Structure formats: C-alpha cells, structure tokens
Amino acid sequence: MAGDGEKPLRRISEAFEGLAETARSKATPMEVAPLSLACSHVSVLFGCLGFAFKFAEMDYVAKVNDLLEASKSISTVQSLLDLDAQQNRVREAGSHTRNLLRVKRGLDMVKVLFEQILSTEGNSLKDPASFAYAKVFAPHHGWAVRKAVAAGMYALPTKAQLLKKLNEDEASAKSHMQKYISASAPVIVYIEELFHTRELGIDW
Ligand code: 1PW
C-alpha cells in the first residue's frame, strides 16, 4: 500500500518507459538490475488488492527478490538465462529463469488488468481482474490455486478504493495505466523472445 504522497503508479510507468527504450532499441542488452527494480515497484499494486491476494503478493515478491539478488552477480537478462541453460536448471523450482517467467506473467497480468479497467465501466474490479487472471495465469495454475484466486476476487477493493490507495484520481490513473500498457508490451515481448531464441518455451 502506498504511503502518504507516494505515487506508485507513476513510479511503475516511468520505470517501464525506461526499460521499453532498451527493449525496443536492441542496441544494448537489457540488464537484470533495472528490470528487477521495475518489477519490484509492481509489488505495491499486488499489495493493494486486499487480504485475499496476500499469498499472490508474497509469491511475486519472493520471485522478484530472487531476481534482485541475482542482479548482484549477473549483469544481463540474456546471461541469466544462459547460465541456467548451461547448468541444466532452467525449469528447476526456484531457478532465476523460472522465476523470471513467473514475474513476466505478473507484468502481463497487470497490463491486461489495466486494459480491462480502462475499457470497463463501473466501480468493480472483479470482471477486469478475473479476465486478466483467466488470460494470463489460470492456464498455468492447478485447481486449488484457481479456486483460491476466484474466491479472492470477491474481496477485491473497488476501483475508487484502489485509486485512493494509489494516491491517484481518475485522470492521472488513466494516464499512468495507459503509459504502463504501452511500455510493458515491448518489455514482455523482449523477455519472451529471449526464451524463444533459446527454445526454452514459455508455456510451463
Ligand atoms: C490483479 C488481479 C488479481 C489477480 C491475482 C493474481 C494472482 C497472481 C499469481 C498468484 C500466484 C499465487 C500462488 C502461487 C503459485 C505458484 O505455484 C506459481 N507462481 C506463479 C506466479 O504463477 C508457480 O511458482 P513456482 O512453482 O515456479 O515457484
């Protein structure tokens, strides 16, 4: 949850605009440090979704922390994947590569969530969040997690409550959500491309 005067949405959108430039230019490889830092800003959002999503937040935060820790010894995202591939541990539980794939889904879910919020009338987040979860995470989760998330959808804050927690009004929130949608797209594609070019797959 955001403290007084903090603007987490602005911090998120600005961090991703910086990364988007790197992702689009392809001149310099993306580094793990700015990527994991940008992803850590997104944690605040998960924290605003209410008690029912506490476990989702904890899982996301743990994976982002693993990437932050990795950034101390691994400079580029490419080399992070290559190191795991060399050691045959890409799909191992807790590997940096596996955590990156999960975190990438978190970024994607927030993107879809924002798209849905911007195109849906009304004050409820239930439909936008259910749609985003169904599209991005549900295909990769077992029955128990899907049921728990579905139950959590009833305890989401309203859109107005969420904006209040984020210290935004309708207009400023809309502008930052739009910015995040545009900036996160090339970052998500960039990460997926790294998996594809190494034939690591992204559906696991
Ligand atoms: C914004 C609307 C609210 C939607 C809720 C979003 C839910 C996000 C993911 C919830 C994950 C919590 C349960 C943990 C699942 C793990 O098994 C799974 N992690 C993820 C992020 O999918 C796989 O993790 P693993 O096995 O690689 O450690």
XYZ file of C-alpha atoms and ligand atoms in Angstrom:
232
model
C 0.000 0.000 0.000
C 1.257 3.466 -0.810
C 2.284 5.870 1.916
C 1.184 9.489 2.103
C 2.034 11.422 -1.023
C 3.591 8.429 -2.778
C 2.724 7.821 -6.411
C 3.346 4.149 -7.108
C 1.587 4.190 -10.489
C 3.872 6.957 -11.708
C 6.935 5.086 -10.437
C 5.787 1.925 -12.230
C 5.029 3.615 -15.549
C 8.277 5.611 -15.536
C 10.390 2.559 -14.719
C 8.822 0.644 -17.601
C 9.215 3.534 -20.030
C 12.955 3.375 -19.374
C 13.028 -0.388 -19.940
C 10.861 -0.119 -23.060
C 13.524 2.007 -24.714
C 16.139 -0.690 -24.125
C 13.723 -3.402 -25.265
C 12.867 -1.573 -28.493
C 16.377 -0.406 -29.426
C 18.052 -3.832 -29.146
C 21.359 -1.941 -29.252
C 22.301 -2.726 -25.663
C 21.142 -5.871 -23.866
C 18.683 -5.418 -21.007
C 20.218 -5.647 -17.556
C 18.775 -7.656 -14.683
C 19.081 -4.797 -12.167
C 16.740 -2.200 -13.763
C 14.315 -4.948 -14.820
C 14.014 -6.423 -11.334
C 13.791 -2.953 -9.788
C 10.923 -2.032 -12.135
C 9.220 -5.339 -11.274
C 9.620 -4.605 -7.566
C 7.602 -1.392 -7.986
C 4.707 -3.513 -9.325
C 4.558 -5.373 -5.973
C 2.840 -2.323 -4.466
C -0.117 -2.947 -6.768
C -0.496 -6.569 -5.695
C -0.370 -5.296 -2.119
C -3.378 -3.047 -2.841
C -5.599 -5.948 -3.886
C -6.621 -6.906 -0.409
C -6.020 -9.701 2.042
C -7.177 -12.426 -0.330
C -4.246 -11.669 -2.624
C -1.666 -11.598 0.138
C -0.370 -15.001 -0.945
C -0.111 -13.902 -4.569
C 1.848 -10.841 -3.468
C 4.188 -12.957 -1.336
C 4.896 -15.339 -4.210
C 5.535 -12.472 -6.644
C 7.724 -10.556 -4.164
C 9.840 -13.649 -3.396
C 10.494 -14.183 -7.102
C 11.339 -10.533 -7.721
C 13.692 -10.612 -4.717
C 15.456 -13.612 -6.244
C 15.992 -11.580 -9.437
C 17.204 -8.554 -7.449
C 19.675 -10.829 -5.669
C 20.780 -12.372 -8.985
C 21.442 -8.899 -10.407
C 24.357 -8.530 -7.968
C 26.346 -11.159 -9.840
C 24.640 -11.466 -13.260
C 24.563 -8.383 -15.440
C 22.271 -9.065 -18.408
C 18.974 -10.935 -18.678
C 20.478 -12.954 -21.552
C 23.297 -14.220 -19.365
C 20.825 -15.093 -16.596
C 19.035 -17.479 -18.985
C 22.289 -18.783 -20.472
C 23.755 -19.627 -17.064
C 20.684 -21.676 -16.093
C 20.659 -23.363 -19.516
C 24.339 -24.305 -19.231
C 23.674 -25.852 -15.833
C 20.516 -27.614 -16.977
C 18.317 -25.995 -14.365
C 16.057 -23.752 -16.456
C 12.839 -25.419 -15.233
C 14.063 -26.285 -11.750
C 11.903 -24.874 -8.935
C 13.402 -21.604 -7.761
C 15.737 -21.103 -10.749
C 16.218 -17.494 -11.845
C 14.883 -18.344 -15.300
C 11.756 -19.969 -13.887
C 11.191 -17.031 -11.537
C 11.648 -14.606 -14.429
C 8.959 -16.421 -16.424
C 6.541 -16.158 -13.463
C 7.369 -12.482 -12.898
C 6.891 -11.817 -16.636
C 3.365 -13.251 -16.248
C 2.791 -10.836 -13.367
C 3.734 -7.925 -15.646
C 1.466 -9.292 -18.342
C -1.431 -9.724 -15.938
C -1.141 -6.126 -14.734
C -1.079 -4.979 -18.380
C -4.266 -6.910 -19.175
C -5.826 -5.727 -15.902
C -5.160 -2.070 -16.801
C -6.514 -2.585 -20.335
C -9.673 -4.049 -18.848
C -10.035 -1.305 -16.223
C -9.736 1.346 -18.937
C -12.323 -0.324 -21.149
C -14.830 -1.286 -18.436
C -17.483 0.995 -16.983
C -18.259 0.919 -13.295
C -16.527 0.663 -9.981
C -15.920 -3.071 -9.665
C -12.532 -4.674 -10.313
C -13.943 -8.177 -10.277
C -14.510 -8.541 -14.019
C -11.233 -6.847 -15.092
C -9.204 -8.894 -12.570
C -10.984 -12.180 -13.363
C -10.416 -11.622 -17.074
C -6.712 -10.812 -16.570
C -6.173 -13.821 -14.316
C -8.042 -16.160 -16.671
C -5.986 -14.994 -19.636
C -2.514 -14.937 -18.100
C -2.215 -17.186 -15.048
C -5.125 -19.624 -14.896
C -3.813 -21.894 -17.707
C -0.668 -22.461 -15.603
C -2.316 -22.970 -12.213
C -3.847 -26.071 -10.722
C -7.393 -26.358 -9.474
C -6.664 -25.327 -5.873
C -4.876 -22.080 -6.785
C -7.561 -21.193 -9.364
C -10.277 -21.715 -6.741
C -8.420 -19.602 -4.161
C -7.948 -16.784 -6.677
C -11.623 -16.961 -7.694
C -12.587 -16.605 -4.012
C -10.208 -13.666 -3.667
C -11.994 -11.863 -6.489
C -14.908 -11.238 -4.091
C -12.619 -9.412 -1.663
C -11.028 -7.036 -4.169
C -11.215 -3.307 -3.406
C -13.421 -1.204 -5.640
C -11.788 0.847 -8.367
C -12.304 4.013 -6.293
C -10.682 2.374 -3.248
C -7.740 1.210 -5.364
C -7.177 4.698 -6.801
C -7.294 6.143 -3.300
C -4.669 3.669 -2.078
C -2.524 4.617 -5.060
C -2.990 8.368 -4.427
C -4.447 8.940 -7.887
C -7.586 10.451 -9.359
C -9.382 9.008 -12.412
C -7.493 11.141 -14.937
C -3.965 10.663 -13.576
C -4.536 6.931 -13.039
C -5.786 6.585 -16.593
C -2.714 8.303 -17.992
C -0.267 6.160 -15.979
C -2.122 2.939 -16.756
C -2.006 3.838 -20.447
C 1.725 4.509 -20.171
C 2.324 1.182 -18.442
C 0.292 -0.675 -21.087
C 2.398 0.834 -23.912
C 5.745 0.487 -22.128
C 5.307 -3.012 -20.691
C 4.349 -4.517 -24.085
C 7.849 -4.368 -25.651
C 9.430 -5.457 -22.346
C 7.196 -8.543 -22.190
C 7.937 -9.344 -25.854
C 11.670 -8.858 -25.238
C 11.667 -11.385 -22.376
C 9.570 -13.867 -24.370
C 11.964 -13.531 -27.319
C 14.892 -14.461 -25.075
C 13.076 -17.686 -24.184
C 12.076 -18.382 -27.799
C 15.535 -17.860 -29.316
C 16.912 -20.384 -26.817
C 13.996 -22.761 -27.442
C 13.165 -22.771 -23.749
C 9.390 -22.441 -24.257
C 7.148 -20.100 -22.272
C 4.184 -22.410 -21.568
C 5.424 -24.189 -18.485
C -4.887 -8.168 -10.157
C -5.993 -9.162 -10.005
C -5.700 -10.248 -9.073
C -5.258 -11.475 -9.755
C -4.466 -12.350 -8.872
C -3.158 -12.678 -9.470
C -2.606 -13.932 -8.998
C -1.159 -13.957 -9.315
C -0.488 -15.246 -9.113
C -0.890 -15.978 -7.886
C 0.111 -16.967 -7.527
C -0.072 -17.422 -6.121
C 0.043 -18.866 -5.946
C 1.360 -19.395 -6.298
C 1.502 -20.073 -7.415
C 2.816 -20.705 -7.755
O 2.603 -22.083 -7.724
C 3.238 -20.296 -9.139
N 3.543 -18.889 -9.162
C 3.044 -18.082 -10.101
C 3.386 -16.629 -10.009
O 2.363 -18.487 -11.013
C 4.413 -21.093 -9.654
O 5.517 -20.822 -8.872
P 6.787 -21.824 -8.836
O 6.290 -23.233 -8.821
O 7.619 -21.528 -10.069
O 7.528 -21.431 -7.574
